[in-house]
Short mmCIF file of C-alpha atoms and ligand atoms in Angstrom, two decimals:
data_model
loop_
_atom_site.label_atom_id
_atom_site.label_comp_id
_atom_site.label_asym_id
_atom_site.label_seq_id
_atom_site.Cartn_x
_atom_site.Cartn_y
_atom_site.Cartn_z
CA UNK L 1 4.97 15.69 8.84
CA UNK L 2 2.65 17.26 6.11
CA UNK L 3 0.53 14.61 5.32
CA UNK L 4 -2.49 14.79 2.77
CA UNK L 5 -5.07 12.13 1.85
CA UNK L 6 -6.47 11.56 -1.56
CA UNK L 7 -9.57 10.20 -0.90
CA UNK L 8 -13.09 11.54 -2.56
CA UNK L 9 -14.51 10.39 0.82
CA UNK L 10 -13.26 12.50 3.81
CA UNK L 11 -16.50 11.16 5.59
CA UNK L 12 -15.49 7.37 5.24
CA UNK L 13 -14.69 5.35 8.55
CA UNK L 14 -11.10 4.96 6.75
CA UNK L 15 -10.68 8.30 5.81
CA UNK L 16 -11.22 9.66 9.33
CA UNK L 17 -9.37 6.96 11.36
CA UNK L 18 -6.27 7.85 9.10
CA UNK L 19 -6.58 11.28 9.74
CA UNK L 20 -7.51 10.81 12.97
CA UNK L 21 -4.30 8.78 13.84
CA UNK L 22 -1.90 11.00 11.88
CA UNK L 23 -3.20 13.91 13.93
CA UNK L 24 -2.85 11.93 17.42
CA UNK L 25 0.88 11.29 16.37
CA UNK L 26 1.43 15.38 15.61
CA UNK L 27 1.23 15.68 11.88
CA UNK L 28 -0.95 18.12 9.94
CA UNK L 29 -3.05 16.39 7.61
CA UNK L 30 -5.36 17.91 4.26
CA UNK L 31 -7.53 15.89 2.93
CA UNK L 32 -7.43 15.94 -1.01
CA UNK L 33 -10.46 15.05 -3.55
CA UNK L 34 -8.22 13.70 -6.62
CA UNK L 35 -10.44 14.73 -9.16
CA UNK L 36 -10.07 18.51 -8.25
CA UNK L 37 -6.14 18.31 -9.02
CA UNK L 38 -4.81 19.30 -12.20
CA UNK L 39 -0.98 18.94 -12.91
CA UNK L 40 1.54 21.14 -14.12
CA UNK L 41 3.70 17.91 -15.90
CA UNK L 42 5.04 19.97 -18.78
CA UNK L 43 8.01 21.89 -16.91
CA UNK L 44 11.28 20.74 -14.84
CA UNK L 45 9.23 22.11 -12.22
CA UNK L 46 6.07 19.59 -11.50
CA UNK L 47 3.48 20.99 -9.77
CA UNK L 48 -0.19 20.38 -8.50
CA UNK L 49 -3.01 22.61 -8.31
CA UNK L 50 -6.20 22.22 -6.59
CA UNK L 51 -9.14 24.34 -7.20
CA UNK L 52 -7.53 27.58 -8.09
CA UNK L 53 -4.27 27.48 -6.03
CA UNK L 54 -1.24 25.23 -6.27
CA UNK L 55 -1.12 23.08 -3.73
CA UNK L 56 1.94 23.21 -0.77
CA UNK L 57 4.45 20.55 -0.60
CA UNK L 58 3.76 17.71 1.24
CA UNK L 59 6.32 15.02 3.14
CA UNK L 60 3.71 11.90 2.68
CA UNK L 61 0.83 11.26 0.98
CA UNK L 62 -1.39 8.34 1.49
CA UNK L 63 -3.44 7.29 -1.69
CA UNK L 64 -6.98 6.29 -0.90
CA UNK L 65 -7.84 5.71 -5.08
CA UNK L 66 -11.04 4.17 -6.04
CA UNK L 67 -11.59 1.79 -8.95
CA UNK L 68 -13.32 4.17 -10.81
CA UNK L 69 -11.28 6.66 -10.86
CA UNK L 70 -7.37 4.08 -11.06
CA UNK L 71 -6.45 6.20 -14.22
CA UNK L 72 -6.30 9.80 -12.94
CA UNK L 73 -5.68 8.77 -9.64
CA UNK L 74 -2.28 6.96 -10.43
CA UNK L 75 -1.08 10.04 -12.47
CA UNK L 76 -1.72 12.12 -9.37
CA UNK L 77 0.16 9.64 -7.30
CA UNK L 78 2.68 9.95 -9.90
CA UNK L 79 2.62 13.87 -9.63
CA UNK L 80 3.25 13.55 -6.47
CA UNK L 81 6.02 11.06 -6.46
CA UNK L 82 7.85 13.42 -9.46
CA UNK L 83 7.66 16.02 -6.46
CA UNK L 84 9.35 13.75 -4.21
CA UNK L 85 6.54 13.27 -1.67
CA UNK L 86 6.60 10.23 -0.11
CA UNK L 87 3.51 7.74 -1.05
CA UNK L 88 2.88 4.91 1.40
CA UNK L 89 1.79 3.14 -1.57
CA UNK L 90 3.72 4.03 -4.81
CA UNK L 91 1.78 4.55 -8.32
CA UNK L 92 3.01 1.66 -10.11
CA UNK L 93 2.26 -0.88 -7.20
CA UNK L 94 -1.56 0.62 -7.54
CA UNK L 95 -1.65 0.57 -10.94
CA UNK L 96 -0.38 -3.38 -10.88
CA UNK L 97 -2.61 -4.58 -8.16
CA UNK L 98 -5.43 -2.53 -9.64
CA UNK L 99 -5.33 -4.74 -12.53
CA UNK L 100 -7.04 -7.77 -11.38
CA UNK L 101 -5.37 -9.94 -14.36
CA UNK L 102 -2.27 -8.51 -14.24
CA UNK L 103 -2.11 -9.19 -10.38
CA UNK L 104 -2.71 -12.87 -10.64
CA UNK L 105 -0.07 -13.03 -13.57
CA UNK L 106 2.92 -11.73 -12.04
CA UNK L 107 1.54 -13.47 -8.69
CA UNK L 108 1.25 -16.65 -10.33
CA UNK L 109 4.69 -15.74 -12.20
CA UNK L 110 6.18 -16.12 -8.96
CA UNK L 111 4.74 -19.20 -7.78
CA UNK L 112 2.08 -18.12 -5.10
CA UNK L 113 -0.91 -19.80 -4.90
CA UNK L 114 -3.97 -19.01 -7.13
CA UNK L 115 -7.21 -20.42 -7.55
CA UNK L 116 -6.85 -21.92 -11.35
CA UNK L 117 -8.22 -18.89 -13.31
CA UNK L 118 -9.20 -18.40 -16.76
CA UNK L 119 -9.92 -15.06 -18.60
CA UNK L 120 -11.08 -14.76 -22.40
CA UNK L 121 -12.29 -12.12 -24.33
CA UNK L 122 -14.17 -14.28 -27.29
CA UNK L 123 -17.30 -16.84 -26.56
CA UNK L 124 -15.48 -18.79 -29.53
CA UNK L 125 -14.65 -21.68 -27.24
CA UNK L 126 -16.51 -21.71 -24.13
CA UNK L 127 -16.67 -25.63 -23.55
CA UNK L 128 -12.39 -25.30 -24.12
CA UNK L 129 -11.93 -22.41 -21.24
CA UNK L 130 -14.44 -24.56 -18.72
CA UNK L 131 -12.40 -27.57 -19.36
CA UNK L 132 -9.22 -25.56 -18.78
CA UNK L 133 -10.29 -24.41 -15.22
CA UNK L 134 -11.02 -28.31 -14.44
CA UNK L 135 -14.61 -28.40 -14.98
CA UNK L 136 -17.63 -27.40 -12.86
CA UNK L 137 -18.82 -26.18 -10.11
CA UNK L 138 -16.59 -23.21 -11.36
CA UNK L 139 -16.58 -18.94 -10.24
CA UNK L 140 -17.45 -16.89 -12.56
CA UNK L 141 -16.64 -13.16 -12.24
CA UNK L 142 -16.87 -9.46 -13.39
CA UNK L 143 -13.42 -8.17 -13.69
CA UNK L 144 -14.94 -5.02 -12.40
CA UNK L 145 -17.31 -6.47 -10.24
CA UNK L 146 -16.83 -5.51 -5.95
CA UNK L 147 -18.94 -6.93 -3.09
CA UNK L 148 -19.44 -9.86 -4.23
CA UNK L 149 -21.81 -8.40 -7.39
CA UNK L 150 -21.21 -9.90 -10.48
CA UNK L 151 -19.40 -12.99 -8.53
CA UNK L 152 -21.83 -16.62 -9.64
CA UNK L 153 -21.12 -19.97 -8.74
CA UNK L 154 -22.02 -22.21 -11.59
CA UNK L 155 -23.24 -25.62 -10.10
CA UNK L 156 -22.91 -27.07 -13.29
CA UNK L 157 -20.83 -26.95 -16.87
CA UNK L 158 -24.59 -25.70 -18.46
CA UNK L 159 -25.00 -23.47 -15.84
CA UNK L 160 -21.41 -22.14 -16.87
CA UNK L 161 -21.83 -21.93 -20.27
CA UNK L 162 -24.84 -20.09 -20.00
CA UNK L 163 -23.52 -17.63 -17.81
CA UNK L 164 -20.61 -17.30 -19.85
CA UNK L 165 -22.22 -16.39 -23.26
CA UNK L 166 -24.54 -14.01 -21.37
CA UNK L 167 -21.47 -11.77 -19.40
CA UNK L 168 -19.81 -11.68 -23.06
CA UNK L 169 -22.47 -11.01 -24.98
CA UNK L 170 -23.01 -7.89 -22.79
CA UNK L 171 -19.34 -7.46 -23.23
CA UNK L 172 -17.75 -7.16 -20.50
CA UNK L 173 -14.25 -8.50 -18.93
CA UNK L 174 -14.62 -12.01 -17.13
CA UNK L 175 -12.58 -14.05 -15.32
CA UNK L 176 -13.72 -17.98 -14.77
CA UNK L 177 -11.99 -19.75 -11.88
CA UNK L 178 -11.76 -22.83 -10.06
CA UNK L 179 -14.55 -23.32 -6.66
CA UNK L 180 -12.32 -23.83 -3.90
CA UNK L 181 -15.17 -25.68 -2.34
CA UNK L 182 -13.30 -26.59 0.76
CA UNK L 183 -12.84 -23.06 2.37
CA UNK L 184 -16.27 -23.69 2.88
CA UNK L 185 -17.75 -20.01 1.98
CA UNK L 186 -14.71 -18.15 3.77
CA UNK L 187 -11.88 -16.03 2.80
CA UNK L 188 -9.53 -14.43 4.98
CA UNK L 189 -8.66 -10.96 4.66
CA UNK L 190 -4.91 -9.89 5.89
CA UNK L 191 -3.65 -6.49 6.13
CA UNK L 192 -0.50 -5.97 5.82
CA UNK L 193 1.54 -2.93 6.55
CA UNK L 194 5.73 -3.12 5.00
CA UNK L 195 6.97 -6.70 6.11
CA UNK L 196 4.29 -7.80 8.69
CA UNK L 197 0.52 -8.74 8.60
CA UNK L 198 -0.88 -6.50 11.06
CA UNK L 199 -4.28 -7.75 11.22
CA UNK L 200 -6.33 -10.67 9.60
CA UNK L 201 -9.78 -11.61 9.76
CA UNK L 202 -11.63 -14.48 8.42
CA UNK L 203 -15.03 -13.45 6.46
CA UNK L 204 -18.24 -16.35 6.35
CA UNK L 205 -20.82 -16.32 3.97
CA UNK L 206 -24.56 -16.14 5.42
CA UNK L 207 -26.48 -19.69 5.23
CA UNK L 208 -26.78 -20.92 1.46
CA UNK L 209 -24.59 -17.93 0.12
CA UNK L 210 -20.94 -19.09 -1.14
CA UNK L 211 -19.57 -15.28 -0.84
CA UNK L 212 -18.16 -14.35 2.18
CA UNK L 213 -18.81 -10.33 1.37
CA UNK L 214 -20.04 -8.85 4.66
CA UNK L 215 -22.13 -6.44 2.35
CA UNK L 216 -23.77 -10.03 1.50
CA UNK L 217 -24.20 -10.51 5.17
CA UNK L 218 -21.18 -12.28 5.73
CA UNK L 219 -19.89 -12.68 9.07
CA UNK L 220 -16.37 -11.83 10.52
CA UNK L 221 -14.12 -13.22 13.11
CA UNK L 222 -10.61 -12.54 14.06
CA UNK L 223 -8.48 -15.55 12.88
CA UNK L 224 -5.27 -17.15 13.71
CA UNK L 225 -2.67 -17.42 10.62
CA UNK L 226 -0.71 -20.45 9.47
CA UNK L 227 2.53 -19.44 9.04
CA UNK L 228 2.48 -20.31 5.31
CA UNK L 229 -0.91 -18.34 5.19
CA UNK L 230 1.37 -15.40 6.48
CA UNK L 231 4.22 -15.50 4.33
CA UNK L 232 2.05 -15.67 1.44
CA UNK L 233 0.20 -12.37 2.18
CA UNK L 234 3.27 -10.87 2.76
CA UNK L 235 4.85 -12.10 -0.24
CA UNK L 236 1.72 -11.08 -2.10
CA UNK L 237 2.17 -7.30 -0.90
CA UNK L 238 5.54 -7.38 -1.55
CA UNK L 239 5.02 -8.59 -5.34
CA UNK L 240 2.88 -5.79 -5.96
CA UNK L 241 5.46 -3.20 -4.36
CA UNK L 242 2.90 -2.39 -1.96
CA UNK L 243 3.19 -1.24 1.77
CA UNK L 244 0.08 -0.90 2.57
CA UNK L 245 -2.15 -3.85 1.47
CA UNK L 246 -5.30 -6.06 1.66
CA UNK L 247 -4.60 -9.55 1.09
CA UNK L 248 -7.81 -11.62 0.25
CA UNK L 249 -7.34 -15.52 0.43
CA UNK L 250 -8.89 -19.24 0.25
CA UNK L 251 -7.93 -21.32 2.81
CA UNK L 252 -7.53 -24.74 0.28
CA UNK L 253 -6.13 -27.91 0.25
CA UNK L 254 -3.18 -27.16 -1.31
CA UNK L 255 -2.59 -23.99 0.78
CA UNK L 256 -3.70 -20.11 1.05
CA UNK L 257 -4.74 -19.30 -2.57
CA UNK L 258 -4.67 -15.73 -3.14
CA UNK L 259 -7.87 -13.92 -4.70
CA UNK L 260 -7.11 -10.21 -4.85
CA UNK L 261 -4.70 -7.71 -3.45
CA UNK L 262 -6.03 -4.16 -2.51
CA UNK L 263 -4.00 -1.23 -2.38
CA UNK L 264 -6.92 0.82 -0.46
CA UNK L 265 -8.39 -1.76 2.17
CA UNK L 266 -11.03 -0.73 4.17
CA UNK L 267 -10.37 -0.33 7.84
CA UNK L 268 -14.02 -0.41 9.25
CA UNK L 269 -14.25 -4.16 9.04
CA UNK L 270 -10.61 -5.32 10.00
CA UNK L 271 -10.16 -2.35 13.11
CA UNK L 272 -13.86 -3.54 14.51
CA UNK L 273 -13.05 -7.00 14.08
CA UNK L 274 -9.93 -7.51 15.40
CA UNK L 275 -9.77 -4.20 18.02
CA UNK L 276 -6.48 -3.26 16.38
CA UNK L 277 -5.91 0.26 15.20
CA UNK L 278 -4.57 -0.32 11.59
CA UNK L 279 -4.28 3.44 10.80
CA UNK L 280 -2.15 4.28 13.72
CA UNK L 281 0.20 1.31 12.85
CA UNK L 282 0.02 3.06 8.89
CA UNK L 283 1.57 6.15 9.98
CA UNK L 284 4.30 4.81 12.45
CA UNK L 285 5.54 2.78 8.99
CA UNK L 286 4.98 6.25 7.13
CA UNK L 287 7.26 7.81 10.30
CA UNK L 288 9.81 5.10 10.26
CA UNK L 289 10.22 5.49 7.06
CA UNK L 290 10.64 9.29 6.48
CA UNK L 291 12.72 9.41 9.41
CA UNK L 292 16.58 9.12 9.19
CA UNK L 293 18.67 8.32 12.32
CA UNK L 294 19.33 11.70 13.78
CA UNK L 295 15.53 12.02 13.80
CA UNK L 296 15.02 14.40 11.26
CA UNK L 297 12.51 13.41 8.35
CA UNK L 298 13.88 12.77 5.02
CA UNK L 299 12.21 13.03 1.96
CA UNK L 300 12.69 10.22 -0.18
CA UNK L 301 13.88 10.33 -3.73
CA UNK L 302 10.55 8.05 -5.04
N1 ATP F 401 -12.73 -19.34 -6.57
C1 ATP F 401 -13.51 -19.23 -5.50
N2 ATP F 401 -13.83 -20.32 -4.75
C2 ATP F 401 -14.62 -20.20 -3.66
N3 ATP F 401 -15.15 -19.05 -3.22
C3 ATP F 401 -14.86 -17.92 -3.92
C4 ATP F 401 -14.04 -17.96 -5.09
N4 ATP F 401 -13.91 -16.71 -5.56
C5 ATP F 401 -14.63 -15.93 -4.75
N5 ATP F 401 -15.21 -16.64 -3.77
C6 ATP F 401 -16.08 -16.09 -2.70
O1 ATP F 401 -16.80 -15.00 -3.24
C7 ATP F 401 -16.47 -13.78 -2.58
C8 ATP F 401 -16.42 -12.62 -3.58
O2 ATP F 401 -15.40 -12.83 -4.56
P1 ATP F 401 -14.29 -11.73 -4.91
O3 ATP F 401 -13.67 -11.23 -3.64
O4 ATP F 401 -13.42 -12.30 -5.93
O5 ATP F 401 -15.17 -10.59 -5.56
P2 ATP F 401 -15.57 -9.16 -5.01
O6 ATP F 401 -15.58 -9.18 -3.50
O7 ATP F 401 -16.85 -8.79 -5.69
O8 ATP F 401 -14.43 -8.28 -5.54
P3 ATP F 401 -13.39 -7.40 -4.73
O9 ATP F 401 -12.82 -8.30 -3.67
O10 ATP F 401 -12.44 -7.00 -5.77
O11 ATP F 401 -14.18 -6.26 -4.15
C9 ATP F 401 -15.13 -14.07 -1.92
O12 ATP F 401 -14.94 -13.24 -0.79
C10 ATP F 401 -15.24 -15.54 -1.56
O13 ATP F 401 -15.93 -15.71 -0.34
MG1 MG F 402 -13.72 -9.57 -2.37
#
C-alpha cells in the first residue's frame, strides 16, 4: 500500500512507530505536514497539492490532526476521502469526537456513561448550573484545555463559583462536571483499534494531585478490563465512527464513565506501558480492510 501520514510531527514517538510499522509490513509511507496542502475542491476532479506539486494517489491515509489545527485538517481528510483514499479514521468521526460537547451529547444520547456535565456560555446563573451538576466538590474545565491544564477541582460551591466567573469572564468555553471521587485520582485509557480494545492502561495522579495526566507526573500501569469497562470503550469508538481511538474513562460506582474520546492517541505511553505494539496492530486493520478476498487491495468508496 501507499500510505501517507498527516502529522506536523514526523519526529513524534507516534509518528515514527506508525511509519515504522507500515514499513516493516512492506508499504511505502510519506509523511505529510497538513498545513502545506492546498486543495483543488472546485472541479469533478479533486485534487491535493503540496508545496508546488500535486500530490500522488494514495491507498490509506492515517490522520494524525492536532487540536489546533481540527478545521483544516478535517477538510484535508475530506480531500482525501473525495479521492477515495482510504482514512483509518474518517473526517466526520474527527470532527465529532473533536468536539468535546458534541462527543458527550451524542454519547450520552445513547446511554453510555458520563460524568454529570454541565456547559454554559453566560455567568447569569452560576449557583443554578452548580446545583445542576449535584453540588460540590465539582471539575471544572477548559473546553480547550489538554494535560490536565485548565482542569480545577473545586473543594467547595465558593470555590466553584469563583472559578466559574473568572474562566467566563476571560471568555472562554467551560465545561463543569461531577468529581467522581471514587476512581480515586485514576482514569483508564483504552485504545481501541475497529471492534477490539487493543491496549488499556490505567493512569494515577502523583500524591495530593486529583489528575491522573502523566505530564502532571502521573503514573501508569497496565490494567485488567471489566467486561462492561470494555464494551463501553468500544461502544464509545464506535459512536464516534472511529477505528482508531483513545478511550479515556472513570472507573465509578455506577460503572466506566467516559471522559473524552481521541481520534489521535498517543502511542508513547500505552506501547511502553503495556509492551504492545499498537501501530503494527493499526496497519494490519488498515490491511484487512483494504484487502478483498483474492488478496488484492481495494480502494474503498469513503
Ligand atoms: N469528573 C472528574 N472526576 C474525577 N477526576 C477527573 C474528572 N475529570 C477529570 N479528572 C481527572 O483529571 C484529569 C484531566 O482531565 P481531562 O482528561 O478531562 O483533561 P485533559 O487531560 O486536560 O484533556 P484531554 O484529555 O482532552 O487532553 C483526568 O485524566 C482525570 O484523572
Ligand atoms: Mg485527559
Amino acid at each position: 500500500m501507499k500510505i501517507a501520514i498527516l502529522t506536523r510531527g514526523p519526529q513524534l514517538y507516534s509518528t515514527r512507530c506508525l511509519q515504522e510499522a507500515a514499513i516493516q509490513r512492506g508499504h511505502e509511507v510519506t509523511l505529510i505536514n497538513p498545513l502545506y496542502c492546498y486543495m483543488n475542491i472546485a472541479s469533478h476532479n479533486p485534487s491535493i497539492h503540496y508545496r508546488g506539486e500535486e500530490l500522488p494517489r494514495f491507498d490509506a491515509i492515517i490522520p494524525r490532526i492536532g487540536a489546533s489545527i481540527t478545521f483544516y485538517g478535517t477538510a484535508l481528510v475530506r480531500q482525501f476521502e473525495m479521492m477515495h483514499t482510504y482514512s483509518i479514521n474518517r473526517s466526520i468521526a474527527i470532527t465529532r469526537s473533536r468536539d468535546k460537547l458534541r462527543c458527550l451529547q451524542l454519547l450520552s444520547s445513547k446511554g453510555v456513561g458520563l460524568p454529570i456535565t454541565g456547559f454554559s456560555h453566560s455567568p447569569s446563573d452560576i449557583t443554578d448550573l452548580i446545583a445542576m451538576v449535584g453540588g460540590a466538590p465539582l471539575v471544572i474545565k477548559l473546553l480547550e484545555g489538554t494535560q490536565g491544564v485548565g482542569v480545577v477541582l473545586a473543594e467547595t460551591t465558593k470555590a466553584a463559583e469563583s472559578v466559574i466567573e473568572a474562566f467566563l469572564g476571560l471568555r472562554v468555553n467551560i465545561m463543569v462536571q461531577e468529581y467522581i471521587r471514587e476512581s480515586n485520582g485514576a482514569d483508564i485509557r483504552c485504545l481501541v483499534i475497529g471492534n477490539k480494545v487493543v491496549a488499556a492502561m490505567e493512569r494515577k495522579a502523583k500524591a495530593g494531585e486529583f489528575r491522573s495526566n502523566l505530564h502532571r507526573g502521573g503514573k501508569s500501569k497496565i490494567i485488567k478490563l471489566t467486561l462492561q469497562e470494555r464494551k463501553t470503550a468500544i461502544l464509545a469508538a464506535k459512536l464516534m465512527g472511529l477505528n482508531f481511538a483513545g478511550v479515556d474513562m472513570l472507573r465509578s460506582d455506577r460503572g466506566p464513565l467516559i471522559m473524552e474520546v481521541n481520534s489521535s492517541p498517543g502511542l508513547e505511553g500505552i506501547q511502553n506501558t503495556t509492551g504492545i505494539n499498537v501501530a503494527e496492530m493499526a496497519i494490519k486493520f488498515m490491511e484487512e480492510n483494504l484487502t478483498s478476498k483474492d488478496g488484492k487491495f481495494l480502494v474503498i468508496h469513503s
